[in-house]
Tab-separated table of C-alpha atoms in Angstrom:
chain	number	residue	atom	x	y	z
A	136	MET	CA	140.326	76.061	99.171
A	137	ALA	CA	136.628	76.287	98.277
A	138	GLY	CA	134.284	78.231	100.475
A	139	LYS	CA	130.690	77.397	101.221
A	140	VAL	CA	127.226	78.657	100.283
A	141	TRP	CA	124.207	78.914	102.566
A	142	LEU	CA	120.747	79.430	101.091
A	143	VAL	CA	118.984	81.343	103.864
A	144	GLY	CA	115.292	82.174	104.002
A	145	ALA	CA	114.780	85.659	105.445
A	146	GLY	CA	111.052	85.262	106.092
A	147	PRO	CA	108.238	87.627	105.080
A	148	GLY	CA	109.562	90.934	106.461
A	149	ASP	CA	109.227	91.120	110.237
A	150	PRO	CA	112.786	90.515	111.556
A	151	GLY	CA	111.282	88.681	114.518
A	152	LEU	CA	110.348	85.906	112.084
A	153	PHE	CA	113.951	85.462	110.909
A	154	THR	CA	115.242	82.172	112.309
A	155	LEU	CA	117.957	81.910	114.936
A	156	LYS	CA	120.031	79.714	112.634
A	157	GLY	CA	119.614	82.188	109.796
A	158	ARG	CA	120.885	85.031	111.961
A	159	SER	CA	123.846	82.981	113.186
A	160	VAL	CA	124.880	82.112	109.629
A	161	LEU	CA	124.393	85.701	108.460
A	162	GLU	CA	126.638	87.083	111.199
A	163	ALA	CA	129.525	84.909	109.953
A	164	ALA	CA	129.132	85.776	106.249
A	165	ASP	CA	131.938	87.140	104.095
A	166	VAL	CA	129.588	87.822	101.180
A	167	VAL	CA	125.812	88.372	101.217
A	168	VAL	CA	123.888	87.993	97.954
A	169	TYR	CA	120.448	89.420	98.723
A	170	ASP	CA	117.019	89.878	97.163
A	171	ALA	CA	114.851	92.989	96.939
A	172	LEU	CA	112.160	91.182	98.943
A	173	VAL	CA	114.349	90.738	102.034
A	174	GLY	CA	112.885	92.867	104.832
A	175	GLN	CA	114.774	95.946	106.013
A	176	GLY	CA	114.951	94.584	109.546
A	177	VAL	CA	116.873	91.536	108.325
A	178	LEU	CA	119.083	93.644	106.042
A	179	GLY	CA	120.020	95.636	109.139
A	180	MET	CA	121.479	92.450	110.659
A	181	ILE	CA	124.098	92.041	107.922
A	182	PRO	CA	127.553	92.571	109.469
A	183	PRO	CA	129.300	95.742	108.225
A	184	ARG	CA	132.390	93.804	107.126
A	185	ALA	CA	130.419	91.633	104.671
A	186	GLU	CA	130.594	92.298	100.935
A	187	LEU	CA	127.123	93.058	99.537
A	188	ILE	CA	125.757	91.924	96.188
A	189	ASN	CA	122.241	93.078	95.306
A	190	VAL	CA	120.533	90.787	92.784
A	191	GLY	CA	117.075	92.406	92.927
A	192	LYS	CA	114.526	89.714	92.004
A	193	ARG	CA	111.328	91.719	92.469
A	194	ALA	CA	108.444	91.007	90.080
A	195	SER	CA	109.139	92.427	86.583
A	196	ASN	CA	112.348	94.051	87.837
A	197	HIS	CA	115.280	91.657	87.990
A	198	THR	CA	118.595	93.357	88.695
A	199	MET	CA	120.479	90.188	87.714
A	200	PRO	CA	119.358	87.175	85.613
A	201	GLN	CA	119.050	83.877	87.496
A	202	GLU	CA	121.882	82.253	85.538
A	203	GLN	CA	124.213	85.088	86.523
A	204	ILE	CA	123.187	84.772	90.191
A	205	ASN	CA	124.099	81.089	90.064
A	206	GLN	CA	127.496	82.000	88.625
A	207	VAL	CA	128.110	84.657	91.314
A	208	LEU	CA	127.524	82.107	94.074
A	209	LEU	CA	129.951	79.709	92.430
A	210	GLU	CA	132.671	82.322	91.871
A	211	GLU	CA	132.496	83.735	95.397
A	212	ALA	CA	132.632	80.265	96.954
A	213	ARG	CA	135.657	79.392	94.796
A	214	LYS	CA	137.458	82.346	96.377
A	215	GLY	CA	137.181	80.531	99.711
A	216	LYS	CA	134.453	82.812	101.081
A	217	GLN	CA	131.492	82.075	103.316
A	218	VAL	CA	128.596	83.070	101.050
A	219	VAL	CA	125.045	83.697	102.246
A	220	ARG	CA	122.349	83.759	99.593
A	221	LEU	CA	119.665	85.699	101.469
A	222	LYS	CA	116.199	85.211	99.993
A	223	GLY	CA	112.780	86.538	100.983
A	224	GLY	CA	110.465	83.887	102.451
A	225	ASP	CA	111.761	80.349	102.076
A	226	PRO	CA	114.427	79.462	99.491
A	227	PHE	CA	112.647	76.289	98.341
A	228	LEU	CA	109.113	77.697	98.044
A	229	PHE	CA	109.029	79.365	94.613
A	230	GLY	CA	112.393	80.846	95.528
A	231	ARG	CA	114.381	79.070	92.792
A	232	GLY	CA	116.678	77.695	95.472
A	233	GLY	CA	116.860	74.360	93.695
A	234	GLU	CA	118.131	76.049	90.534
A	235	GLU	CA	120.859	77.817	92.497
A	236	LEU	CA	122.033	74.545	94.025
A	237	GLU	CA	122.311	72.684	90.710
A	238	LEU	CA	125.479	74.484	89.640
A	239	LEU	CA	126.993	74.209	93.141
A	240	VAL	CA	126.391	70.452	93.180
A	241	LYS	CA	127.904	70.094	89.714
A	242	GLU	CA	131.039	71.980	90.815
A	243	ASN	CA	131.300	70.204	94.209
A	244	ILE	CA	130.784	73.373	96.254
A	245	PRO	CA	129.670	72.695	99.867
A	246	PHE	CA	126.293	74.172	100.779
A	247	GLU	CA	123.543	74.226	103.392
A	248	VAL	CA	119.910	75.304	103.304
A	249	VAL	CA	118.365	77.316	106.150
A	250	PRO	CA	114.568	77.300	105.716
A	251	GLY	CA	112.627	80.517	106.228
A	252	VAL	CA	109.113	81.348	107.393
A	253	THR	CA	106.976	81.553	104.275
A	254	SER	CA	104.619	84.437	103.570
A	255	ALA	CA	102.014	81.883	102.497
A	256	VAL	CA	101.391	81.086	106.159
A	257	ALA	CA	102.807	84.076	108.067
A	258	VAL	CA	101.050	86.877	106.177
A	259	PRO	CA	97.554	85.387	106.603
A	260	ALA	CA	98.362	84.799	110.285
A	261	TYR	CA	99.279	88.486	110.747
A	262	ASN	CA	95.913	89.327	109.176
A	263	GLY	CA	93.859	87.049	111.419
A	264	ILE	CA	93.394	84.334	108.780
A	265	PRO	CA	94.295	80.775	109.821
A	266	VAL	CA	95.131	78.927	106.619
A	267	THR	CA	93.664	75.747	108.117
A	268	HIS	CA	90.686	75.272	110.431
A	269	ARG	CA	88.964	71.941	110.931
A	270	ASP	CA	85.500	73.501	110.656
A	271	TYR	CA	86.286	75.044	107.249
A	272	CYS	CA	88.902	73.050	105.348
A	273	SER	CA	91.174	70.037	105.491
A	274	SER	CA	93.955	71.083	103.132
A	275	LEU	CA	96.195	73.979	102.135
A	276	HIS	CA	97.473	74.562	98.602
A	277	ILE	CA	100.218	77.049	97.686
A	278	ILE	CA	100.319	78.022	94.029
A	279	THR	CA	102.513	80.395	92.078
A	280	GLY	CA	100.411	83.147	90.582
A	281	HIS	CA	103.160	84.087	88.165
A	282	LYS	CA	102.734	83.286	84.482
A	283	ARG	CA	104.494	84.236	81.287
A	284	GLN	CA	103.031	87.266	79.554
A	285	GLY	CA	100.502	86.386	76.871
A	286	GLU	CA	100.287	82.726	77.888
A	287	PRO	CA	97.398	80.986	79.707
A	288	TYR	CA	97.784	79.627	83.208
A	289	ASN	CA	99.158	76.118	83.476
A	290	ILE	CA	96.977	75.530	86.529
A	291	ASP	CA	94.230	72.939	86.955
A	292	PHE	CA	91.672	75.261	88.542
A	293	GLN	CA	89.042	72.512	88.583
A	294	ALA	CA	91.322	70.284	90.687
A	295	LEU	CA	91.946	73.156	93.100
A	296	VAL	CA	88.242	73.867	93.472
A	297	ARG	CA	87.489	70.181	94.118
A	298	THR	CA	89.908	70.085	97.074
A	299	GLY	CA	87.714	72.458	99.054
A	300	GLY	CA	90.907	73.649	100.748
A	301	THR	CA	92.506	77.028	101.329
A	302	LEU	CA	94.292	78.352	98.256
A	303	VAL	CA	97.255	80.716	98.552
A	304	PHE	CA	98.608	82.314	95.382
A	305	LEU	CA	102.057	83.877	95.576
A	306	MET	CA	103.295	86.458	93.059
A	307	GLY	CA	99.849	86.734	91.491
A	308	VAL	CA	98.754	90.353	91.991
A	309	SER	CA	99.081	91.307	88.325
A	310	ALA	CA	96.971	88.282	87.373
A	311	LEU	CA	94.335	88.630	90.101
A	312	GLY	CA	91.495	88.828	87.570
A	313	ASP	CA	92.661	85.736	85.689
A	314	ILE	CA	92.931	83.786	88.942
A	315	CYS	CA	89.456	84.735	90.149
A	316	ARG	CA	87.895	84.020	86.737
A	317	GLY	CA	89.689	80.682	86.525
A	318	LEU	CA	88.299	79.613	89.890
A	319	LEU	CA	84.757	80.774	89.060
A	320	GLU	CA	84.786	79.033	85.674
A	321	ALA	CA	85.945	75.864	87.457
A	322	GLY	CA	82.817	75.917	89.605
A	323	MET	CA	83.809	77.832	92.749
A	324	GLU	CA	80.892	79.547	94.531
A	325	LYS	CA	80.691	83.245	93.708
A	326	ASP	CA	80.452	84.206	97.377
A	327	MET	CA	83.551	82.241	98.439
A	328	PRO	CA	85.577	84.555	100.750
A	329	ALA	CA	88.877	85.757	99.321
A	330	ALA	CA	91.545	88.258	100.310
A	331	LEU	CA	94.448	90.199	98.920
A	332	LEU	CA	97.058	90.720	101.630
A	333	ALA	CA	99.717	93.325	100.873
A	334	ARG	CA	103.023	94.014	102.628
A	335	GLY	CA	102.239	91.516	105.345
A	336	THR	CA	104.070	91.602	108.699
A	337	THR	CA	105.188	95.235	108.125
A	338	ALA	CA	103.795	98.634	109.084
A	339	GLY	CA	102.365	98.948	105.562
A	340	GLN	CA	100.252	95.812	105.972
A	341	LYS	CA	96.917	96.083	104.118
A	342	ARG	CA	94.028	93.622	103.876
A	343	ILE	CA	91.264	93.650	101.255
A	344	VAL	CA	88.586	90.994	101.808
A	345	ALA	CA	85.676	90.289	99.461
A	346	ALA	CA	83.962	87.454	97.626
A	347	VAL	CA	86.036	85.779	94.935
A	348	SER	CA	83.615	87.215	92.357
A	349	THR	CA	84.132	90.815	93.542
A	350	LEU	CA	87.723	90.814	94.828
A	351	GLU	CA	89.223	92.173	91.614
A	352	ALA	CA	86.816	95.127	91.555
A	353	GLU	CA	87.391	95.812	95.253
A	354	VAL	CA	91.155	95.815	94.792
A	355	LYS	CA	90.873	98.224	91.858
A	356	GLN	CA	88.726	100.539	93.980
A	357	GLN	CA	90.960	100.479	97.072
A	358	GLY	CA	94.280	100.187	95.268
A	359	ALA	CA	96.808	97.417	95.744
A	360	VAL	CA	100.498	97.481	96.457
A	361	THR	CA	103.116	94.779	96.198
A	362	PRO	CA	104.374	92.475	97.465
A	363	ALA	CA	101.044	90.793	98.131
A	364	ILE	CA	99.488	87.363	98.245
A	365	ILE	CA	95.994	86.133	97.373
A	366	VAL	CA	94.107	83.831	99.738
A	367	VAL	CA	90.890	82.075	98.723
A	368	GLY	CA	88.802	79.984	101.092
A	369	LYS	CA	86.221	80.032	103.847
A	370	VAL	CA	88.924	80.830	106.433
A	371	CYS	CA	89.167	84.372	105.016
A	372	ALA	CA	85.848	85.159	106.724
A	373	LEU	CA	87.529	84.677	110.113
A	374	GLU	CA	89.651	87.834	109.791
A	375	LYS	CA	86.963	90.001	111.449
A	376	GLU	CA	87.102	87.744	114.480
A	377	PHE	CA	90.774	86.848	114.641
A	378	TYR	CA	92.616	90.003	113.544
A	379	TRP	CA	95.188	91.001	116.153
A	380	TYR	CA	98.012	93.027	114.627
A	381	GLU	CA	95.934	96.210	114.334
A	382	ARG	CA	95.072	96.000	118.021
A	383	LYS	CA	98.655	96.692	119.072
A	384	PRO	CA	99.195	100.309	120.149
A	385	LEU	CA	101.905	101.092	117.558
A	386	ALA	CA	100.546	98.906	114.748
A	387	GLY	CA	100.950	100.421	111.307
A	388	LYS	CA	103.767	102.737	112.414
A	389	LYS	CA	107.293	102.583	111.072
A	390	ILE	CA	109.839	103.987	113.476
A	391	LEU	CA	113.527	104.684	112.960
A	392	VAL	CA	115.681	103.847	115.971
A	393	THR	CA	119.238	105.194	115.928
A	394	ARG	CA	121.907	103.740	118.170
A	395	PRO	CA	125.627	103.101	118.488
A	396	ARG	CA	126.546	100.006	116.468
A	397	GLU	CA	128.063	98.293	119.507
A	398	LEU	CA	124.836	98.345	121.524
A	399	SER	CA	121.998	95.884	121.081
A	400	SER	CA	118.779	97.822	120.977
A	401	GLN	CA	116.320	97.056	123.721
A	402	MET	CA	114.486	100.128	122.466
A	403	ALA	CA	113.745	98.436	119.155
A	404	ASP	CA	112.527	95.306	120.928
A	405	LYS	CA	110.145	97.298	123.110
A	406	LEU	CA	108.647	99.071	120.095
A	407	ARG	CA	108.274	95.856	118.107
A	408	ARG	CA	106.384	94.241	120.980
A	409	ARG	CA	103.963	97.169	120.746
A	410	GLY	CA	103.385	96.482	117.056
A	411	ALA	CA	105.713	98.953	115.343
A	412	GLU	CA	107.877	98.123	112.376
A	413	VAL	CA	111.317	99.254	113.494
A	414	LEU	CA	114.042	100.353	111.137
A	415	GLU	CA	117.075	99.931	113.367
A	416	LEU	CA	120.137	101.639	111.949
A	417	PRO	CA	123.436	102.530	113.599
A	418	ALA	CA	124.018	106.281	113.321
A	419	ILE	CA	127.325	106.203	115.147
A	420	ARG	CA	130.012	103.825	116.295
A	421	THR	CA	132.265	104.328	119.246
A	422	VAL	CA	136.005	103.742	118.936
A	423	PRO	CA	138.231	103.469	122.026
A	424	ILE	CA	141.123	105.956	122.076
A	425	CYS	CA	144.221	103.798	121.918
A	426	PRO	CA	146.893	104.379	122.971
A	427	ASN	CA	145.605	106.582	125.767
A	428	PRO	CA	148.449	107.655	128.110
A	429	ALA	CA	146.144	109.904	130.169
A	430	LEU	CA	143.803	106.985	130.946
A	431	GLU	CA	146.729	104.663	131.683
A	432	ASP	CA	148.022	107.160	134.231
A	433	CYS	CA	144.601	107.374	135.871
A	434	LEU	CA	144.305	103.593	136.095
A	435	GLU	CA	147.736	103.400	137.690
A	436	ARG	CA	146.482	105.767	140.409
A	437	GLY	CA	143.063	104.078	140.656
A	438	GLN	CA	142.827	103.874	144.471
A	439	THR	CA	143.356	107.614	144.878
A	440	TYR	CA	139.939	108.521	143.379
A	441	ASP	CA	136.958	109.251	145.602
A	442	TRP	CA	134.463	109.197	142.720
A	443	ILE	CA	134.393	107.689	139.230
A	444	VAL	CA	131.695	109.215	137.045
A	445	PHE	CA	130.180	107.490	134.014
A	446	THR	CA	128.012	109.308	131.490
A	447	SER	CA	127.171	106.383	129.181
A	448	PRO	CA	127.127	102.573	129.013
A	449	THR	CA	129.885	102.806	126.403
A	450	GLY	CA	132.072	104.677	128.887
A	451	VAL	CA	131.581	101.845	131.393
A	452	ARG	CA	132.468	99.214	128.814
A	453	VAL	CA	135.599	100.916	127.497
A	454	PHE	CA	136.880	101.876	130.970
A	455	PHE	CA	136.594	98.360	132.373
A	456	GLU	CA	138.084	96.790	129.258
A	457	ARG	CA	141.180	98.963	129.677
A	458	LEU	CA	141.292	98.395	133.444
A	459	MET	CA	141.156	94.603	133.139
A	460	GLU	CA	143.928	94.518	130.546
A	461	ARG	CA	146.479	95.352	133.261
A	462	TYR	CA	144.764	95.213	136.659
A	463	ASP	CA	141.763	93.767	138.447
A	464	VAL	CA	138.806	95.561	140.014
A	465	ARG	CA	140.582	95.949	143.371
A	466	LYS	CA	142.542	98.752	141.762
A	467	ILE	CA	139.453	100.998	142.074
A	468	ALA	CA	138.020	99.407	145.225
A	469	GLY	CA	138.014	102.652	147.208
A	470	ALA	CA	135.990	104.700	144.719
A	471	ARG	CA	132.296	105.447	144.699
A	472	PHE	CA	130.399	105.524	141.414
A	473	ALA	CA	128.107	108.156	139.949
A	474	VAL	CA	126.117	107.451	136.776
A	475	ILE	CA	124.004	109.603	134.493
A	476	GLY	CA	121.012	107.256	134.248
A	477	SER	CA	119.506	103.799	134.582
A	478	GLY	CA	121.082	102.403	131.393
A	479	THR	CA	124.546	103.339	132.609
A	480	ALA	CA	123.736	101.969	136.068
A	481	LYS	CA	122.777	98.655	134.486
A	482	ALA	CA	126.042	98.527	132.528
A	483	LEU	CA	127.966	99.214	135.743
A	484	LYS	CA	126.086	96.510	137.619
A	485	GLU	CA	127.053	94.005	134.933
A	486	LYS	CA	130.664	94.753	135.918
A	487	GLY	CA	129.870	93.925	139.544
A	488	PHE	CA	129.312	97.432	140.964
A	489	GLU	CA	126.230	99.234	142.205
A	490	ALA	CA	125.904	102.941	141.443
A	491	ASP	CA	126.217	105.116	144.552
A	492	LEU	CA	124.615	108.145	142.928
A	493	MET	CA	122.197	108.745	140.068
A	494	PRO	CA	120.229	111.964	139.423
A	495	ASP	CA	116.445	112.043	139.148
A	496	VAL	CA	116.750	113.693	135.741
A	497	TYR	CA	119.176	111.889	133.447
A	498	ASP	CA	121.422	114.556	131.941
A	499	GLY	CA	124.886	116.017	132.504
A	500	ALA	CA	123.771	119.152	134.322
A	501	ASN	CA	121.645	117.257	136.848
A	502	LEU	CA	124.348	114.639	137.338
A	503	GLY	CA	126.868	117.389	138.087
A	504	ARG	CA	124.455	119.231	140.381
A	505	THR	CA	123.549	116.085	142.339
A	506	LEU	CA	127.168	114.981	142.675
A	507	ALA	CA	128.307	118.463	143.731
A	508	LYS	CA	126.000	118.220	146.762
A	509	GLN	CA	127.687	114.962	147.807
A	510	CYS	CA	131.312	115.977	147.259
A	511	ARG	CA	133.588	117.399	149.889
A	512	PRO	CA	136.383	119.876	149.205
A	513	GLY	CA	139.629	118.179	148.286
A	514	GLU	CA	138.112	115.041	146.767
A	515	ARG	CA	139.395	113.587	143.499
A	516	ILE	CA	136.945	112.780	140.711
A	517	LEU	CA	137.671	110.772	137.542
A	518	ILE	CA	135.315	111.256	134.560
A	519	PRO	CA	136.132	108.774	131.757
A	520	ARG	CA	133.824	109.602	128.839
A	521	ALA	CA	133.444	110.544	125.177
A	522	ALA	CA	135.900	112.930	123.576
A	523	LEU	CA	133.035	115.331	122.835
A	524	GLY	CA	131.501	115.302	126.305
A	525	THR	CA	129.357	118.322	127.156
A	526	ARG	CA	130.522	121.029	129.584
A	527	GLU	CA	127.420	121.062	131.811
A	528	LEU	CA	128.709	118.286	134.074
A	529	ILE	CA	132.063	119.982	134.658
A	530	ARG	CA	130.479	123.403	135.105
A	531	GLU	CA	128.349	122.170	138.023
A	532	LEU	CA	131.245	120.371	139.718
A	533	GLU	CA	133.465	123.437	139.479
A	534	THR	CA	131.199	125.118	142.033
A	535	VAL	CA	132.747	122.882	144.731
A	536	PRO	CA	136.019	124.338	146.053
A	537	ASP	CA	139.283	122.405	145.812
A	538	LEU	CA	137.901	119.464	143.830
A	539	THR	CA	140.397	117.716	141.567
A	540	LEU	CA	138.620	116.886	138.307
A	541	GLU	CA	140.179	114.616	135.713
A	542	ASP	CA	137.986	114.667	132.609
A	543	ILE	CA	139.565	111.962	130.412
A	544	PRO	CA	138.422	111.201	126.856
A	545	ILE	CA	138.405	107.410	126.449
A	546	TYR	CA	136.459	106.961	123.204
A	547	GLU	CA	135.590	108.856	120.067
A	548	THR	CA	132.363	108.917	118.096
A	549	GLU	CA	132.348	108.204	114.371
A	550	TYR	CA	129.321	108.624	112.116
A	551	GLU	CA	127.911	105.876	109.901
A	552	THR	CA	125.625	105.525	106.921
A	553	SER	CA	123.796	102.425	105.709
A	554	PRO	CA	124.796	101.052	102.298
A	555	LEU	CA	121.543	99.053	102.195
A	556	ILE	CA	118.760	101.446	103.149
A	557	ASP	CA	118.190	104.965	101.827
A	558	GLU	CA	117.024	106.750	104.984
A	559	LYS	CA	116.707	110.075	103.193
A	560	LYS	CA	114.369	108.640	100.580
A	561	GLU	CA	112.286	106.913	103.258
A	562	PHE	CA	111.615	110.241	104.980
A	563	GLU	CA	111.025	112.104	101.730
A	564	ASN	CA	108.407	109.527	100.729
A	565	GLY	CA	106.727	109.686	104.125
A	566	GLU	CA	107.433	106.015	104.826
A	567	ILE	CA	108.834	106.588	108.325
A	568	ASP	CA	106.422	107.913	110.943
A	569	TYR	CA	108.814	108.750	113.791
A	570	ALA	CA	112.505	108.725	114.627
A	571	VAL	CA	113.795	107.925	118.116
A	572	PHE	CA	117.009	109.556	119.313
A	573	THR	CA	118.742	108.615	122.552
A	574	SER	CA	121.618	111.112	122.434
A	575	ALA	CA	122.700	114.300	120.697
A	576	SER	CA	125.464	112.332	118.959
A	577	THR	CA	122.932	110.015	117.305
A	578	VAL	CA	121.060	113.094	116.060
A	579	ARG	CA	124.282	114.393	114.501
A	580	GLY	CA	125.057	110.974	113.035
A	581	PHE	CA	121.597	110.773	111.493
A	582	ALA	CA	121.964	114.272	110.041
A	583	ARG	CA	125.169	113.252	108.261
A	584	ALA	CA	123.549	110.096	106.897
A	585	VAL	CA	120.644	112.022	105.327
A	586	GLU	CA	122.483	115.122	104.177
A	587	GLY	CA	120.173	117.384	102.172
A	588	LEU	CA	116.970	116.149	103.815
A	589	ASP	CA	114.315	118.694	104.769
A	590	PHE	CA	114.422	117.971	108.509
A	591	SER	CA	110.941	119.405	109.028
A	592	LYS	CA	109.762	116.056	107.630
A	593	VAL	CA	111.229	114.277	110.681
A	594	LYS	CA	109.069	113.713	113.758
A	595	ALA	CA	111.574	113.038	116.522
A	596	VAL	CA	110.979	111.541	119.969
A	597	CYS	CA	113.995	112.285	122.140
A	598	ILE	CA	115.507	111.207	125.433
A	599	GLY	CA	116.671	114.250	127.361
A	600	ALA	CA	116.777	117.985	126.795
A	601	GLN	CA	120.183	117.968	125.091
A	602	THR	CA	119.038	115.411	122.553
A	603	ARG	CA	115.868	117.386	121.882
A	604	ALA	CA	117.829	120.612	121.487
A	605	ALA	CA	120.082	118.967	118.886
A	606	ALA	CA	117.023	117.788	116.929
A	607	GLU	CA	115.274	121.165	117.148
A	608	GLU	CA	118.395	122.940	115.950
A	609	LEU	CA	118.046	121.000	112.688
A	610	GLY	CA	114.379	121.930	112.353
A	611	MET	CA	112.803	118.626	113.359
A	612	LYS	CA	109.404	118.479	115.005
A	613	THR	CA	110.228	117.149	118.449
A	614	TRP	CA	108.765	115.564	121.553
A	615	MET	CA	110.612	114.476	124.693
A	616	SER	CA	109.889	111.448	126.841
A	617	GLN	CA	108.814	112.216	130.391
A	618	LYS	CA	111.731	110.215	131.772
A	619	ALA	CA	115.065	109.316	130.216
A	620	THR	CA	114.154	105.648	129.909
A	621	MET	CA	113.236	103.389	127.022
A	622	ASP	CA	109.854	102.577	128.562
A	623	SER	CA	109.066	106.276	128.782
A	624	VAL	CA	109.961	106.751	125.103
A	625	ALA	CA	107.630	103.905	124.142
A	626	GLU	CA	104.840	105.406	126.250
A	627	ARG	CA	105.356	108.806	124.590
A	628	LEU	CA	105.069	107.210	121.154
A	629	GLU	CA	101.871	105.428	122.166
A	630	GLU	CA	100.462	108.749	123.337
A	631	LEU	CA	101.337	110.436	120.030
A	632	VAL	CA	99.725	107.625	118.011
A	633	ARG	CA	96.532	107.840	120.089
A	634	MET	CA	96.397	111.570	119.410
A	635	GLU	CA	96.544	110.911	115.650
A	636	LYS	CA	93.399	108.800	115.730
């Protein structure tokens, strides 16, 4: 039985510009055939079970010829697989999507096209340049700037100049001089505003604005990086008035956020809203211990516990999953709940329970100290948590006489590495400004993923003293948020960025 191919546009880089349909299709993929121009944020959305095929396709550096890419899509679909061809920008705008469909149509392979946000519109928008404005132009023209080496442009520059519209050249950085000269020779005014916009919608975004007659010289002086687009038209002069990305407090900063794979990252969302480019990578994954006779015995005796203590949202999730497999929530109706912090309290509330106790400072020692003041001798306490839970919590509770403590491991932590993104290289090249760690286990997971890295190159913002201690032990330069909350981490990062200026 034949599979199916989806041509999916990944957009210009910012994962927030990836479409909802694109993400839905990507999550169901068996095979992902991806380009070098796909943003890291979108690459991070690829499900770990999917087979990965890198076909490159960056200017002057093609990992795989187009004809071979077409054949790969056909062969994978013939195996009955759901194949996503993930392409930067939009697959039908100079993306050679039509060429990739020709063979599929010939061989009767089912396919769909998921359009993507094109850099021709999005990148100028992120730089404060509206590609249309009724006071300046009445048309927009998108042109490929790519040409075969040694051959003249097959572009009617005179026709483009006569339109009086905004001109956007994609893939034209290496031919910037030829483009500007072609427009000037076709009669364009020398002082027509023009811009080269590099790495748009990412932390490395750079804007060089000049007249069309001086843009090439200005780019040579300032230096240009790829990918970049060229915009020519009166609307380029509006960037001084309409720029907005740079005004965000974390604009221009690339931040690594580590997390367990199972948890969606509100932290990443908060940082992106503040303008950061977030590289969101799972450093660990949590695996329930199964079978778990000790936990089964505890659940059987659920009503005998005075307190149930949770030290993580994962602990809440795993505990209630096991509980509901055999019982309902009335089994633990007599217990009160203690949680380590607000994130765990939220996870508990989603299960229908309010936390009865939460310390002011979110760590194991303060949780144990606060709970010890509430406990009475003879009470029974259940602590379902990670297999490598710290001793501080237990040490504080042991100060209360005659307590019965049942510290039950219910999940284990495994470390992960990304097959798509070289975190070590990113830090070595200075491309990541800060790393955010929310637990000591994510610090350890990160350390395994970047083995051999000089950790003094890592600027780490940590939640909690234990997390900071784990980072400092490796030699990282560390800061700690004032509170163990995501908002406090974001505020600490804003403070650090202000201090850099």
